[in-house]
Amino acid sequence: MKSTKIKDGIQRAAARALLKSMGLGQEDIDRPWISVVNSFTEIVPGHVHLNKIAEAVKEGILMSGGIPFEFNTVAVCDGIAQGTQGMKYSLPSRDIIVDSIEIMIEAHGFDGMVLIPSCDKTVPAHLMAAARLNIPSVIVTGGPMLPGWYNGEEISLVEMREFIGKVRKGEMTEQELFHVEELACPSAGSCSMLGTANTMAAITEALGMSLPGCATSHGVMADKLRIARNSGKQIMNLLRIPLLPKQIMNEKALMNAITIDMALGGSLNSVLHLIALAEELELDLNLRKFDEISQKTPVLCSLKPAGAHSIWHLDRSGGIPSIMSKLAQNLFTEIITVTGKTIRENLDLFPFKKIKDSIIHSLQTPVRKQGGIAILYGNMAPDGAVIKQVAVKSKMMEYQGPARVFESLESGLDALWADKIKSGDVMIVRNEGPVGGPGMREQHSITSLISGLEVDVALVTDGRFSGSSRGAVIGHVSPEAAVGGPIGVIKENDVVSYSIPDRKLNVLLEEKVLKTRLQEFTPNPQKITKNRSVLKKYRKLVRSTDKGAVF
């Protein structure tokens, strides 16, 4: 055990004295030390309930002979920070969380850990920390919130944001909007659609790092506490085997995770985070692998924001185990998971509910024949760009139009709000990448307004999109404008063309014209107003989007 170096022997008497100052007895100190890594905060809806989950985890650890020590990590609510300067801090928080977990685990010699994340950056961060530290680990994702209900229909944050556009068009009053505010998010938990948080929870389960059923078990439901308690028990079994994260999260597990992501129609951010996770695992993963798997994996669910159903319906239909069961022929099912059993064994034991094809389709009758995400290349994105093809209208699968160029999220949003963008335009929002922003803000305020205004507009950006975005929105354009990428030299009224079936994204310029522009181009990233800021460090260290925006 790692903790013996902290607590055993005469030379460690002072350390034991400090431990006993907290009320621990020698019997407690002698037990295996298990860290409970809790991302609880009182400002993030997806995390506000995690203390109760942590208590259940600690009960499980104590019942099985360990001693739990809880500490907290930071968390940013993307939904609250959305569309503001605060959003610049969201993606940087991922790597800060990983570093903070490493500091706490290595400084105190923990033998194992149970990690409790919930939202967009915390889940990938906790996966990355498990990979980096490679001590026995189980992840308990915090679970979705319950769906809202308005005018006889389920709603989520997707509709909430798009209603803003309806107010702008005069189709809804401000009083009605205020009323919907109180209905859209009725409980704690990650937002009830297939945003980044729930996509990454599904990926965690598909990787084998959480117990079966964990991803879709809702945050305020009793089964979440049972899963949490059982996870506390299971970490002790992993110590005894022993079984380490890098034995679970191997190359085959990553392929499984991408397959499940594509079958669900998951968030574009999953591409960014899985590449970052592969980096921590010291495995090679690039954008082309996502497209290769997407082209042979059908979409089996019609989940918000691209479809009609909330995560509640997916959970009632058997959750991720049901998806994996239907996709078993496309998966590596003989690989090990945190249960100590293989995926196949887990599926054989999972108590499946009656499945309705209206929720989880069969391979013979999929929602779409290709997976949720497509990777585009061309003279605008030599290193790639991503689009959630499952959320694109058929008439927008191929498109071209004049560029309307904006140097930030705010300027693009202002133009939309002032009715300066018309159907047929291509909005170019640049200097929002990892370096340019810095921090690679999500452009969801723009995408939601486009949907609410019901205009046929494409959006191309070196920034990101929320998992709740839908429409012809192309993000992660790489290289980004701030490091000299071609998106930085697009001019007003240049014709931009894309084809999702052909995986192309181009500006229709002669090669020599584009080359000359690039030679003469001086990048102009957004300014950092504070003299001392974590964003300055981030800008200096961060790598490109196609490399996972890791340091």
XYZ file of C-alpha atoms in Angstrom:
551
model
C 0.000 0.000 0.000
C 1.218 3.514 -0.812
C -0.013 4.813 2.538
C 2.493 2.709 4.488
C 5.230 5.174 3.498
C 3.215 7.911 5.188
C 2.123 6.121 8.363
C 4.376 3.142 9.244
C 7.501 3.026 11.394
C 9.141 5.037 14.176
C 10.143 7.838 11.825
C 6.464 8.453 10.987
C 5.380 9.026 14.582
C 4.855 12.769 14.044
C 2.649 12.077 11.031
C 0.584 9.619 13.070
C 0.242 12.208 15.831
C -1.236 14.651 13.321
C -3.655 12.006 12.075
C -4.713 11.260 15.646
C -5.321 14.987 16.201
C -8.328 14.574 13.870
C -9.838 11.864 16.072
C -8.452 8.822 14.244
C -7.394 5.788 16.246
C -4.504 3.494 15.391
C -6.939 0.937 13.972
C -8.280 3.572 11.578
C -4.775 4.594 10.534
C -3.840 0.976 9.824
C -6.656 0.526 7.314
C -6.143 1.159 3.564
C -6.505 4.882 2.821
C -9.131 5.712 0.229
C -9.559 9.231 -1.066
C -13.098 10.381 -1.842
C -12.563 13.040 -4.504
C -15.719 15.145 -4.393
C -16.453 17.993 -6.823
C -19.294 19.341 -4.634
C -19.938 23.094 -4.815
C -22.930 25.247 -3.917
C -22.947 27.175 -7.236
C -23.123 24.271 -9.721
C -26.526 22.520 -10.094
C -24.834 19.331 -11.239
C -22.735 19.242 -8.072
C -24.878 20.680 -5.311
C -26.142 17.214 -4.295
C -22.800 15.405 -4.342
C -22.194 15.539 -0.588
C -24.976 13.005 -0.094
C -23.455 10.750 -2.738
C -20.054 11.122 -1.049
C -21.542 10.012 2.279
C -22.859 6.838 0.632
C -19.443 6.185 -0.924
C -17.758 6.590 2.476
C -20.245 4.196 4.044
C -19.304 1.583 1.461
C -15.590 2.083 2.094
C -16.005 1.759 5.865
C -18.191 -1.323 5.498
C -15.471 -3.004 3.456
C -12.511 -2.251 5.710
C -11.086 0.993 4.351
C -10.816 4.471 5.854
C -12.163 7.297 3.647
C -10.688 10.798 3.445
C -12.694 13.327 1.454
C -11.390 16.382 -0.363
C -12.938 18.696 -2.954
C -12.045 19.914 -6.422
C -13.245 23.038 -8.222
C -16.073 23.010 -10.770
C -17.400 25.533 -13.287
C -21.050 25.564 -14.362
C -20.866 26.096 -18.109
C -24.573 26.925 -18.203
C -24.217 29.797 -15.754
C -20.953 31.092 -17.275
C -22.257 30.663 -20.849
C -21.873 33.717 -23.101
C -19.724 35.674 -20.634
C -16.022 36.215 -19.975
C -16.396 33.633 -17.210
C -16.689 30.915 -19.842
C -12.987 31.388 -20.614
C -12.230 29.625 -17.345
C -14.228 26.467 -18.029
C -11.826 24.437 -20.179
C -8.744 25.564 -18.187
C -10.468 24.212 -15.078
C -10.178 20.679 -16.495
C -6.402 20.613 -16.290
C -6.323 22.461 -12.972
C -8.619 19.773 -11.524
C -6.308 17.021 -12.772
C -3.291 18.732 -11.227
C -5.084 19.343 -7.929
C -6.060 15.675 -7.627
C -2.480 14.630 -8.350
C -1.208 16.991 -5.645
C -3.584 15.648 -2.988
C -3.109 11.960 -3.837
C 0.674 12.015 -4.144
C 1.228 14.267 -1.133
C -0.779 12.025 1.187
C -0.052 8.574 -0.177
C -3.587 7.330 -0.820
C -4.001 3.663 -1.737
C -7.078 4.153 -3.912
C -9.752 6.690 -4.763
C -13.416 7.041 -5.552
C -14.009 10.093 -7.722
C -17.337 11.943 -7.772
C -17.619 14.355 -10.733
C -20.744 15.468 -12.557
C -20.384 18.228 -15.151
C -18.674 19.078 -18.406
C -15.032 19.454 -17.324
C -15.066 17.599 -14.016
C -15.897 14.182 -15.487
C -13.060 14.205 -18.060
C -10.726 15.709 -15.452
C -11.418 12.905 -12.982
C -10.903 10.304 -15.739
C -7.607 11.970 -16.659
C -6.516 12.011 -13.001
C -7.296 8.292 -12.663
C -5.170 7.619 -15.741
C -2.281 9.790 -14.585
C -2.116 8.449 -11.028
C -2.967 4.832 -11.933
C -4.028 3.724 -8.464
C -7.201 1.650 -7.931
C -10.088 3.966 -8.828
C -13.851 3.943 -9.283
C -15.813 6.878 -10.687
C -19.333 7.732 -9.526
C -20.790 10.317 -11.897
C -23.327 12.567 -10.167
C -26.247 11.838 -12.497
C -28.665 13.885 -14.616
C -31.330 16.238 -13.273
C -34.970 15.415 -13.853
C -36.506 16.843 -17.038
C -38.720 19.912 -16.832
C -42.355 20.095 -17.953
C -44.074 22.939 -19.812
C -47.291 23.033 -21.865
C -47.648 19.266 -21.663
C -44.139 18.534 -22.944
C -40.751 17.739 -21.443
C -38.271 20.582 -21.607
C -34.633 21.065 -20.707
C -32.040 23.816 -20.826
C -32.040 23.398 -24.622
C -35.550 24.810 -24.982
C -34.958 27.322 -22.198
C -32.191 29.020 -24.164
C -34.014 28.817 -27.483
C -37.087 30.499 -25.966
C -34.934 33.643 -25.698
C -34.985 33.807 -29.506
C -38.773 33.420 -29.464
C -39.053 36.423 -27.147
C -36.865 38.351 -29.600
C -39.267 37.381 -32.425
C -42.349 38.306 -30.369
C -43.586 34.696 -30.197
C -43.297 34.585 -26.401
C -43.627 37.259 -23.730
C -40.978 38.011 -21.125
C -43.465 36.939 -18.448
C -43.873 33.541 -20.126
C -40.087 33.222 -20.312
C -39.824 33.986 -16.593
C -42.415 31.280 -15.887
C -40.449 28.712 -17.935
C -37.292 29.599 -15.971
C -38.925 28.071 -12.900
C -39.878 24.848 -14.728
C -36.956 23.992 -17.001
C -34.540 22.626 -14.383
C -36.587 21.018 -11.583
C -33.838 19.249 -9.609
C -30.138 18.978 -8.917
C -28.038 17.088 -11.447
C -26.366 17.587 -14.801
C -28.661 19.087 -17.453
C -31.214 16.526 -18.614
C -30.213 16.415 -22.289
C -27.230 14.679 -23.901
C -24.862 17.553 -23.240
C -21.195 17.132 -22.477
C -21.800 16.122 -18.853
C -24.076 13.183 -19.653
C -22.028 12.252 -22.724
C -18.892 12.001 -20.573
C -20.784 10.034 -17.910
C -21.823 7.558 -20.624
C -18.236 7.403 -21.848
C -17.030 6.742 -18.287
C -19.368 3.772 -18.022
C -18.449 2.551 -21.511
C -14.759 2.721 -20.563
C -15.514 0.444 -17.618
C -14.605 3.026 -14.958
C -18.033 3.223 -13.266
C -20.497 0.557 -12.202
C -23.172 -0.515 -14.731
C -26.141 1.849 -14.745
C -24.237 4.731 -13.138
C -24.225 7.132 -16.101
C -27.993 7.522 -16.451
C -28.956 6.992 -12.800
C -30.436 10.384 -11.906
C -28.774 12.469 -9.236
C -31.747 12.671 -6.880
C -32.886 9.044 -7.194
C -32.380 6.273 -4.643
C -30.508 4.009 -7.060
C -27.741 6.623 -7.321
C -27.055 6.214 -3.588
C -26.988 2.435 -3.951
C -24.505 2.725 -6.806
C -22.404 5.132 -4.715
C -22.353 2.786 -1.705
C -21.499 -0.203 -3.899
C -18.719 1.818 -5.519
C -17.256 2.438 -2.052
C -17.325 -1.306 -1.443
C -15.885 -2.093 -4.862
C -12.812 0.117 -4.464
C -11.704 -2.202 -1.663
C -12.040 -5.196 -3.989
C -9.891 -3.410 -6.579
C -7.147 -2.980 -3.976
C -7.188 -6.683 -3.249
C -7.087 -7.856 -6.908
C -5.321 -5.367 -7.639
C -6.833 -3.706 -10.724
C -5.546 -0.361 -12.013
C -7.085 2.266 -14.348
C -4.546 1.688 -17.117
C -5.492 -1.988 -17.148
C -9.121 -0.954 -17.692
C -8.717 2.105 -19.937
C -6.694 0.508 -22.710
C -6.886 1.108 -26.459
C -9.857 -1.228 -26.873
C -11.746 0.558 -24.105
C -11.192 3.888 -25.893
C -12.623 2.382 -29.090
C -15.658 1.193 -27.105
C -16.108 4.668 -25.629
C -16.035 6.327 -29.054
C -18.498 3.745 -30.411
C -20.989 4.425 -27.604
C -20.488 8.172 -28.052
C -21.323 7.891 -31.765
C -24.345 5.643 -31.129
C -25.773 8.137 -28.641
C -25.107 11.217 -30.780
C -22.988 12.716 -27.995
C -21.412 16.097 -27.420
C -18.638 17.440 -29.653
C -16.620 18.141 -26.509
C -16.171 14.392 -26.080
C -13.666 14.467 -28.954
C -11.559 17.034 -27.122
C -11.716 15.176 -23.820
C -11.075 11.665 -25.153
C -7.950 12.845 -26.967
C -6.800 14.469 -23.707
C -7.530 11.238 -21.818
C -5.552 9.232 -24.375
C -2.626 11.591 -23.774
C -2.728 10.784 -20.037
C -2.933 7.070 -20.874
C 0.056 7.430 -23.227
C -2.037 6.083 -26.091
C -2.315 7.496 -29.590
C -5.732 8.855 -30.582
C -6.478 11.296 -33.395
C -9.481 12.886 -35.069
C -9.519 10.418 -37.967
C -10.265 7.543 -35.595
C -13.481 9.285 -34.486
C -14.627 9.649 -38.080
C -13.676 6.075 -38.922
C -15.807 4.747 -36.055
C -18.632 7.209 -36.769
C -18.961 6.020 -40.366
C -19.630 2.438 -39.247
C -21.675 3.106 -36.086
C -25.401 3.901 -36.322
C -27.169 6.343 -34.022
C -29.573 4.323 -31.872
C -31.213 7.070 -29.789
C -33.094 10.276 -30.480
C -31.959 12.268 -27.465
C -32.145 15.983 -26.784
C -30.842 18.301 -28.154
C -30.831 16.516 -31.529
C -33.932 14.456 -30.750
C -37.036 14.257 -28.613
C -36.090 12.303 -25.485
C -34.403 13.276 -22.236
C -31.888 11.106 -20.381
C -34.782 10.033 -18.138
C -36.188 7.926 -20.989
C -32.789 6.420 -21.756
C -32.377 5.405 -18.110
C -35.853 3.840 -17.952
C -34.914 1.828 -21.058
C -31.823 0.294 -19.497
C -29.296 3.082 -19.965
C -25.795 2.469 -21.283
C -25.906 -1.324 -20.702
C -28.871 -1.494 -23.094
C -26.971 0.496 -25.717
C -23.909 -1.711 -25.253
C -26.009 -4.859 -25.495
C -27.480 -3.811 -28.846
C -24.017 -2.785 -30.088
C -22.195 -5.812 -28.676
C -21.010 -6.962 -32.110
C -19.290 -3.583 -32.579
C -17.580 -3.624 -29.165
C -14.670 -5.313 -27.439
C -16.705 -7.104 -24.773
C -13.962 -9.266 -23.247
C -12.098 -6.376 -21.618
C -12.113 -5.879 -17.854
C -14.027 -3.184 -15.929
C -14.083 -1.823 -12.364
C -16.513 -4.577 -11.429
C -13.632 -7.024 -11.817
C -15.685 -8.629 -14.585
C -15.651 -8.188 -18.344
C -18.159 -6.088 -20.238
C -19.821 -9.277 -21.475
C -20.180 -10.590 -17.920
C -21.596 -7.236 -16.767
C -24.173 -7.268 -19.556
C -25.193 -10.830 -18.713
C -25.805 -9.804 -15.089
C -27.488 -6.414 -15.659
C -31.268 -6.469 -14.971
C -32.511 -5.124 -18.303
C -35.897 -3.464 -18.424
C -38.231 -3.981 -21.363
C -36.746 -1.999 -24.227
C -38.916 0.021 -26.611
C -37.400 0.703 -30.015
C -38.867 4.220 -29.896
C -36.153 4.973 -27.303
C -33.271 2.630 -28.181
C -33.451 1.464 -31.762
C -32.019 -1.747 -33.163
C -29.085 -1.960 -35.563
C -31.603 -2.803 -38.284
C -33.749 0.306 -37.661
C -31.359 3.027 -36.462
C -32.159 6.705 -36.075
C -29.290 7.415 -38.475
C -26.952 5.079 -40.309
C -23.833 7.019 -39.282
C -22.679 8.133 -35.849
C -23.341 11.471 -34.226
C -20.075 13.274 -35.031
C -18.266 13.953 -38.310
C -14.739 15.292 -38.820
C -14.257 17.813 -41.641
C -11.022 18.786 -43.396
C -10.108 21.325 -46.051
C -8.248 24.570 -46.632
C -10.108 26.183 -43.719
C -9.294 23.329 -41.346
C -6.109 21.504 -42.397
C -5.921 19.787 -38.992
C -9.649 19.138 -38.754
C -12.959 20.513 -37.483
C -15.919 18.790 -35.858
C -19.667 18.871 -36.386
C -22.519 17.061 -34.642
C -24.066 15.704 -37.840
C -26.932 14.020 -36.001
C -28.199 17.488 -35.030
C -28.089 18.974 -38.558
C -31.185 19.362 -40.739
C -31.000 17.379 -43.988
C -31.114 20.556 -46.088
C -28.022 21.867 -44.276
C -25.840 18.774 -44.756
C -24.217 20.571 -47.685
C -24.082 24.351 -47.800
C -22.256 27.406 -49.008
C -22.697 31.087 -48.431
C -20.994 34.431 -47.846
C -18.844 34.771 -44.756
C -19.873 37.171 -42.010
C -16.739 37.577 -39.909
C -16.582 38.237 -36.152
C -13.579 38.393 -33.828
C -15.391 37.211 -30.706
C -18.541 35.571 -29.392
C -19.938 38.923 -28.236
C -19.670 40.596 -31.636
C -21.366 37.675 -33.365
C -24.144 37.586 -30.771
C -24.714 41.337 -31.097
C -25.069 41.022 -34.882
C -27.640 38.246 -34.512
C -29.600 40.195 -31.929
C -29.638 43.248 -34.211
C -31.003 41.168 -37.143
C -27.815 41.711 -39.172
C -27.488 37.999 -39.995
C -29.773 36.490 -42.610
C -30.583 32.993 -43.841
C -27.877 31.912 -46.281
C -25.013 33.516 -44.344
C -22.018 31.704 -42.838
C -21.001 33.197 -39.505
C -17.254 32.988 -38.843
C -16.480 33.469 -35.143
C -12.746 33.324 -34.532
C -10.150 34.060 -31.864
C -12.177 31.816 -29.544
C -9.771 28.849 -29.574
C -7.633 27.610 -26.674
C -5.010 30.303 -27.331
C -7.166 32.970 -28.958
C -9.835 33.297 -26.278
C -7.980 32.146 -24.367
C -9.874 29.184 -22.951
C -11.920 28.101 -25.988
C -15.345 29.354 -24.975
C -18.484 27.546 -26.046
C -20.530 29.467 -28.613
C -23.857 28.177 -27.354
C -25.349 31.639 -26.864
C -25.047 32.102 -30.624
C -26.292 28.646 -31.603
C -29.323 28.910 -29.310
C -30.278 32.293 -30.746
C -29.920 30.946 -34.302
C -32.295 28.106 -33.396
C -34.724 30.416 -31.617
C -34.775 32.873 -34.524
C -35.271 29.956 -36.935
C -32.801 31.235 -39.529
C -30.840 28.887 -41.806
C -27.342 30.010 -40.919
C -24.117 28.034 -40.633
C -21.584 28.844 -37.926
C -17.877 28.059 -38.205
C -15.589 28.729 -35.253
C -12.280 27.822 -33.644
C -14.206 27.826 -30.365
C -16.336 25.032 -28.918
C -20.018 24.210 -28.684
C -22.084 23.100 -25.744
C -23.367 19.556 -25.921
C -26.825 21.109 -26.070
C -26.096 22.861 -29.380
C -27.818 21.808 -32.552
C -27.793 22.943 -36.159
C -25.146 23.543 -38.832
C -22.440 24.505 -36.365
C -18.817 23.568 -37.055
C -16.331 23.958 -34.227
C -12.805 23.127 -33.059
C -11.418 24.497 -36.361
C -7.713 23.743 -36.238
C -5.261 25.406 -36.484
C -7.037 28.263 -34.733
C -6.787 31.902 -35.826
C -4.520 32.891 -32.936
C -1.722 30.571 -34.085
C -1.993 31.523 -37.762
C -4.733 29.149 -38.922
C -6.582 29.836 -42.200
C -9.794 30.752 -40.369
C -7.918 33.909 -39.329
C -7.619 35.221 -42.906
C -11.237 34.768 -44.021
C -12.694 38.108 -45.130
C -16.242 39.428 -45.211
C -18.201 37.928 -48.140
C -15.634 35.228 -48.972
C -17.643 32.159 -49.976
C -17.410 29.323 -47.463
C -18.519 25.815 -48.415
C -18.886 22.589 -46.473
C -20.131 19.074 -47.188
C -20.746 16.715 -44.275
C -21.103 13.616 -46.525
C -17.773 14.463 -48.196
C -16.167 15.611 -44.899
C -15.049 18.922 -46.462
C -14.738 22.509 -45.173
C -13.293 25.094 -47.543
C -13.157 28.760 -48.378
C -13.537 29.152 -52.154
C -10.323 31.047 -52.838
C -7.515 30.350 -55.273
C -4.632 28.593 -53.556
C -2.180 31.409 -54.270
C -4.591 34.016 -52.812
C -4.993 32.028 -49.599
C -1.237 31.454 -49.395
C -0.535 35.169 -49.779
C -3.061 36.067 -47.085
C -1.484 33.587 -44.693
C 2.012 34.937 -45.348
C 0.829 38.473 -44.588
C -1.337 37.497 -41.584
C -0.600 38.755 -38.074
C -2.699 36.884 -35.472
C -4.709 39.080 -33.119
C -5.879 36.998 -30.133
C -8.258 38.472 -27.574
C -6.572 40.544 -24.902
C -6.265 39.373 -21.298
C -7.244 42.349 -19.163
C -5.761 41.174 -15.856
C -2.031 41.576 -15.328
C -1.876 38.326 -13.386
C -4.275 35.601 -14.495
C -4.400 31.842 -14.873
C -5.474 32.569 -18.456
C -2.000 33.934 -19.252
C -0.445 30.694 -18.079
C -3.036 28.726 -20.020
C -2.366 30.640 -23.250
C 1.353 29.995 -22.913
C 1.075 26.246 -22.235
C -1.995 24.955 -24.093
C -1.703 22.813 -27.229
C -4.054 22.848 -30.218
C -7.613 21.542 -30.219
C -6.862 18.500 -32.378
C -4.350 17.489 -29.670
C -7.009 17.718 -26.942
C -6.069 21.231 -25.741
C -3.750 19.659 -23.165
C -0.636 21.319 -21.765
